Short mmCIF file of C-alpha atoms in Angstrom, two decimals:
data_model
loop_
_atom_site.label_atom_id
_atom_site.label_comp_id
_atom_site.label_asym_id
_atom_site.label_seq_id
_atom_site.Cartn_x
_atom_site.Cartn_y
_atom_site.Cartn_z
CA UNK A 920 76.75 124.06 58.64
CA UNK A 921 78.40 122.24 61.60
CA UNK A 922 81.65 122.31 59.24
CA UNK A 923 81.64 125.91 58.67
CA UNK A 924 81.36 126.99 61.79
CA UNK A 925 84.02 124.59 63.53
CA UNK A 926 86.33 125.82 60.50
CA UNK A 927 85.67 129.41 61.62
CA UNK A 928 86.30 128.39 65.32
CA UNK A 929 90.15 127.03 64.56
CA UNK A 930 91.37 129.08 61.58
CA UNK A 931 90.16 131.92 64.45
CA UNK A 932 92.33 130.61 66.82
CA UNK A 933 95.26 131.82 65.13
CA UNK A 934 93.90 135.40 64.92
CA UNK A 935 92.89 136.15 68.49
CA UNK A 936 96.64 136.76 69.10
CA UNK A 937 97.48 140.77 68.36
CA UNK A 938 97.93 142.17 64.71
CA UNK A 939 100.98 144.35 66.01
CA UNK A 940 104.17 145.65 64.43
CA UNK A 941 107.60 147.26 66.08
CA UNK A 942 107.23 150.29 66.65
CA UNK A 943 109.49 151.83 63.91
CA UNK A 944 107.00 150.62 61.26
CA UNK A 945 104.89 153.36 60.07
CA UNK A 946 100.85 153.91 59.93
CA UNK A 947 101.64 155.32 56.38
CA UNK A 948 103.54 152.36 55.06
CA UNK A 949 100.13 151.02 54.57
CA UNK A 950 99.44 152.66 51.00
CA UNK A 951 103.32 152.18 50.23
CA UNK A 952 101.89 149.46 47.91
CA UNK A 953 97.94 148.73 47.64
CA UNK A 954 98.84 145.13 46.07
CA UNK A 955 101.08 144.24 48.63
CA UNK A 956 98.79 145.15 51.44
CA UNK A 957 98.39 142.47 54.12
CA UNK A 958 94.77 140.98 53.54
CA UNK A 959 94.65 141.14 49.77
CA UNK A 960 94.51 137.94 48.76
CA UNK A 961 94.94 136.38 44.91
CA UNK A 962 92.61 136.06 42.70
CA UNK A 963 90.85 138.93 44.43
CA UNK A 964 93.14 141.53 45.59
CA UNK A 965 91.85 144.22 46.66
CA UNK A 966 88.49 144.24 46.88
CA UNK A 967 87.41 147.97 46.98
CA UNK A 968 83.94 148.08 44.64
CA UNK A 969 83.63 151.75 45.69
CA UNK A 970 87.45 152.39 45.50
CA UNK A 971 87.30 153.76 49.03
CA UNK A 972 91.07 152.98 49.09
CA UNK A 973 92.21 154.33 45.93
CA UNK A 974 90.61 158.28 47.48
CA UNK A 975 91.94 157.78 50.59
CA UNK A 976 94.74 159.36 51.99
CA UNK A 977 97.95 157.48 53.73
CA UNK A 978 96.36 158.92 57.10
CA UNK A 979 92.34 157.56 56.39
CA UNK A 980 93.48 154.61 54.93
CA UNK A 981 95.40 153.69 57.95
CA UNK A 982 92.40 154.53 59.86
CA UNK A 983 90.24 152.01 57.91
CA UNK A 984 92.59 149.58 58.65
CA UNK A 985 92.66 150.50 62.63
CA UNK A 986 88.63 150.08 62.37
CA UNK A 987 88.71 146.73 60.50
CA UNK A 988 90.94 145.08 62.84
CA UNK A 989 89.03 146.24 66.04
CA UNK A 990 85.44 145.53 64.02
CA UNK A 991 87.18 141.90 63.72
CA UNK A 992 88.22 141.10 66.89
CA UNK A 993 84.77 142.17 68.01
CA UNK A 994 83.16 139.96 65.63
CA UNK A 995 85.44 136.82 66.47
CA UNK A 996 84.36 137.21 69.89
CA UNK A 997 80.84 137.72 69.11
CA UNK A 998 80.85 134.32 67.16
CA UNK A 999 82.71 132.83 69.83
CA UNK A 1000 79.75 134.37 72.45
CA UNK A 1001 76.51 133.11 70.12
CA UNK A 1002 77.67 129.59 70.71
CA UNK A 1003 79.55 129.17 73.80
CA UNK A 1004 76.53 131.14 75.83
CA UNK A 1005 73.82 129.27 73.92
CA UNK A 1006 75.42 126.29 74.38
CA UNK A 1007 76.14 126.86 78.29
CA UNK A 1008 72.72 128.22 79.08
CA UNK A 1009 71.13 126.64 82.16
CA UNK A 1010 73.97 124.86 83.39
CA UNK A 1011 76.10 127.91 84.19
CA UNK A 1012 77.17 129.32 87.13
CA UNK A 1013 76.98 132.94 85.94
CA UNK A 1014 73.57 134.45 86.87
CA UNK A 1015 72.38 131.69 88.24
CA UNK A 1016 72.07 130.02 85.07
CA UNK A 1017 68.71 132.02 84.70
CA UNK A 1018 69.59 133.19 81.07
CA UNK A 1019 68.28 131.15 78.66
CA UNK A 1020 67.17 131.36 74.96
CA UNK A 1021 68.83 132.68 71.69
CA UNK A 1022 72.10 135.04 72.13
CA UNK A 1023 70.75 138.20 71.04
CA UNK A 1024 67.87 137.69 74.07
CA UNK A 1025 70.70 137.00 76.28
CA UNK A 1026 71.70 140.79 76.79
CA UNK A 1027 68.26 141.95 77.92
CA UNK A 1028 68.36 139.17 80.79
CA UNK A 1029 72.16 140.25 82.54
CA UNK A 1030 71.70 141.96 85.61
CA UNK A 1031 71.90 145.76 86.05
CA UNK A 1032 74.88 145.48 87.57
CA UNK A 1033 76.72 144.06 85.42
CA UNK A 1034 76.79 147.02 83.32
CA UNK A 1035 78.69 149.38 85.14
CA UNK A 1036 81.77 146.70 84.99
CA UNK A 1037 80.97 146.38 81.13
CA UNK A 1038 80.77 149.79 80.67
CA UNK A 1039 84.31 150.55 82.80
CA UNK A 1040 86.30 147.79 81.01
CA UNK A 1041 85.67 148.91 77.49
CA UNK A 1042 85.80 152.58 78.23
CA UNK A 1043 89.43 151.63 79.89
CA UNK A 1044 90.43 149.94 76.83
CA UNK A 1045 89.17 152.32 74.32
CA UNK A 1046 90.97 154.95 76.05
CA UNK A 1047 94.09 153.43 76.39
CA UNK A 1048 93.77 152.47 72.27
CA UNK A 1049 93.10 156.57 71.89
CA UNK A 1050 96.28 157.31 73.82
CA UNK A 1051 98.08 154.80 72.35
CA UNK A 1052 98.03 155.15 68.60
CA UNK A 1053 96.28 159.02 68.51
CA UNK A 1054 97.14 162.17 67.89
CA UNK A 1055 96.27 164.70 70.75
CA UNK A 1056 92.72 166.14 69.08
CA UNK A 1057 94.13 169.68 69.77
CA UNK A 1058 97.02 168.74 67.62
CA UNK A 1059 95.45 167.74 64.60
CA UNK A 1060 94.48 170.36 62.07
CA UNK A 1061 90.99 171.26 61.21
CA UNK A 1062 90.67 169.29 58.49
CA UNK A 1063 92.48 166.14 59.64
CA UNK A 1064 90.84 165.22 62.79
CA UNK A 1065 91.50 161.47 63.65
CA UNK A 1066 94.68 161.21 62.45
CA UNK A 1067 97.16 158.12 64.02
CA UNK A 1068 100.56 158.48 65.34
CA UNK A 1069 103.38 158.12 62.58
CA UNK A 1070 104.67 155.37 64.55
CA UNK A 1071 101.71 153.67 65.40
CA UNK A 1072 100.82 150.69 63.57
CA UNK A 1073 96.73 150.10 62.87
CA UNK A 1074 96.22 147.09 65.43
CA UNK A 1075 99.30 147.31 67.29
CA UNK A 1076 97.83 146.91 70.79
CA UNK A 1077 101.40 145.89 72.86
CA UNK A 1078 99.56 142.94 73.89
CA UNK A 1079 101.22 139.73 73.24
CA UNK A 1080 101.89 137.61 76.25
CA UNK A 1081 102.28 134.02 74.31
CA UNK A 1082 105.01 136.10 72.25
CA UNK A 1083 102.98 135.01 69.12
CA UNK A 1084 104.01 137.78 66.90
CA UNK A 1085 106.96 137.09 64.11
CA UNK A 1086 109.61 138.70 64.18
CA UNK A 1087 110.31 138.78 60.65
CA UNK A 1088 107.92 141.50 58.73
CA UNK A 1089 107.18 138.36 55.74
CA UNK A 1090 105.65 136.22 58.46
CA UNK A 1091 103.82 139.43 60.63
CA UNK A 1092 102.00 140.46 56.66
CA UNK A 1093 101.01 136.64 56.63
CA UNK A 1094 99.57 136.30 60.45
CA UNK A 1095 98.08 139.82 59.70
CA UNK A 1096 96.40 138.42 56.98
CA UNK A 1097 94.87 135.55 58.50
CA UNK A 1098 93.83 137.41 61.33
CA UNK A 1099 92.01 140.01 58.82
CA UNK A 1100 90.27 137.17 56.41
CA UNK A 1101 89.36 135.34 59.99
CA UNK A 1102 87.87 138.96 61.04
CA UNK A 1103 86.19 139.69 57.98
CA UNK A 1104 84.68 135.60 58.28
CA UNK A 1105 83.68 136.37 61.53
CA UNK A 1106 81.84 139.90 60.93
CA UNK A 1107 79.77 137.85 58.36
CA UNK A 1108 78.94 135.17 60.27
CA UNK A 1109 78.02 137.15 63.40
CA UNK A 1110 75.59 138.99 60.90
CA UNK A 1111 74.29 136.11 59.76
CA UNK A 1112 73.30 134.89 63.50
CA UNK A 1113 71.91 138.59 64.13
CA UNK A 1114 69.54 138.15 61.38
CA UNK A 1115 68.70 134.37 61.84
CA UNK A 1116 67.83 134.67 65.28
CA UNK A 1117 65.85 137.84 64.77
CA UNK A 1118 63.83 136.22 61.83
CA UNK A 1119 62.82 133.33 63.40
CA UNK A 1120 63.18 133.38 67.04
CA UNK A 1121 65.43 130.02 67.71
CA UNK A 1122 69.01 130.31 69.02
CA UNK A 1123 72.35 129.11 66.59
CA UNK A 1124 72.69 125.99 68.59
CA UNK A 1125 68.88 125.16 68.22
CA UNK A 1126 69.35 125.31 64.65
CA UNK A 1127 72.47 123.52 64.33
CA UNK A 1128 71.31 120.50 66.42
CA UNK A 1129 68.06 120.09 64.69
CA UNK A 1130 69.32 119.63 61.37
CA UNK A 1131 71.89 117.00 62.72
#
């Protein structure tokens, strides 16, 4: 257990820095080729049980792609949150190191005033996201509402100060990819600490050390 989770600490690493393109690569050039898609990986491919992909259109399945990364990042983080704030409790100086106990207890025990700054930052960030890679809701037609900009690339943020992001488009699809398996680890695993802690009431870290 200790193994899988420092694996999904390192390979994560890597995919913390943005999944962004140039700006001349189109949202649409994602369905240009299903098998070449960045995150389909042999033997698999692309797995779709419910073909979601093969019905969608270039515009929705750009938009799956836009949600996936973001749901990813989250998730990273949230792993990243479980055992850093589990592992910290007591000792730090946030709070008064007055939170204690498993992670998902944690958010019940922040202050009420650290809401409001919660609440501002992500509302500033998903409204610069909407302006960035949206089209204007009174420009979309009826029966196309959420569409992305044509030159908008799903997870293009313009956010790279280490310059991490290749230059050449062979080694962006392969840093994409990690980035999306890493997410799609992550989004498990923070499900799996969700449900572990809910069933039984003892934090990751407890776990972890007692079956050292």
């Amino acid at each position: 257990m200790k193994l899988a989770i420092s694996a999904l600490l390192i390979a994560s690493a890597a995919a913390f820095s943005p999944s962004k393109v140039a700006s001349k690569v189109s949202s649409s050039a994602l369905s240009a080729s299903l098998e070449g898609i960045p995150g389909a990986l042999a033997p698999v491919g692309i797995f779709d049980p419910l073909n979601l992909a093969e019905k969608a259109t270039d515009a929705t399945l750009a938009r799956y792609r836009e949600a996936e990364l973001a749901h990813g990042r989250v998730a990273m983080l949230a792993v990243v949150g479980f055992l850093v704030g589990e592992k910290v409790e007591g000792s730090s100086f946030l709070f008064d190191a007055q939170i204690s106990g498993p992670a998902i207890t944690h958010i019940t025990q922040v202050p009420d005033g650290f809401w409001p700054v919660i609440i501002a930052f992500i509302g500033a960030y998903e409204a610069q996201r909407a302006q960035e890679g949206w089209v204007d809701p009174a420009d979309c037609p009826v029966d196309q509402p959420g569409l992305l900009k044509d030159d908008y690339a799903p997870g293009d943020l313009r956010f790279d100060p280490f310059g991490l992001m290749p230059e050449d488009p062979e080694e962006f699809d392969i840093m994409q990819t990690k980035e999306l398996q890493n997410g799609r680890l992550a989004m498990l695993a923070a499900a799996g600490f969700l449900a572990q802690e809910a069933v039984d009431g003892k934090g990751i870290i407890e776990h972890l050390t007692s079956s050292a």
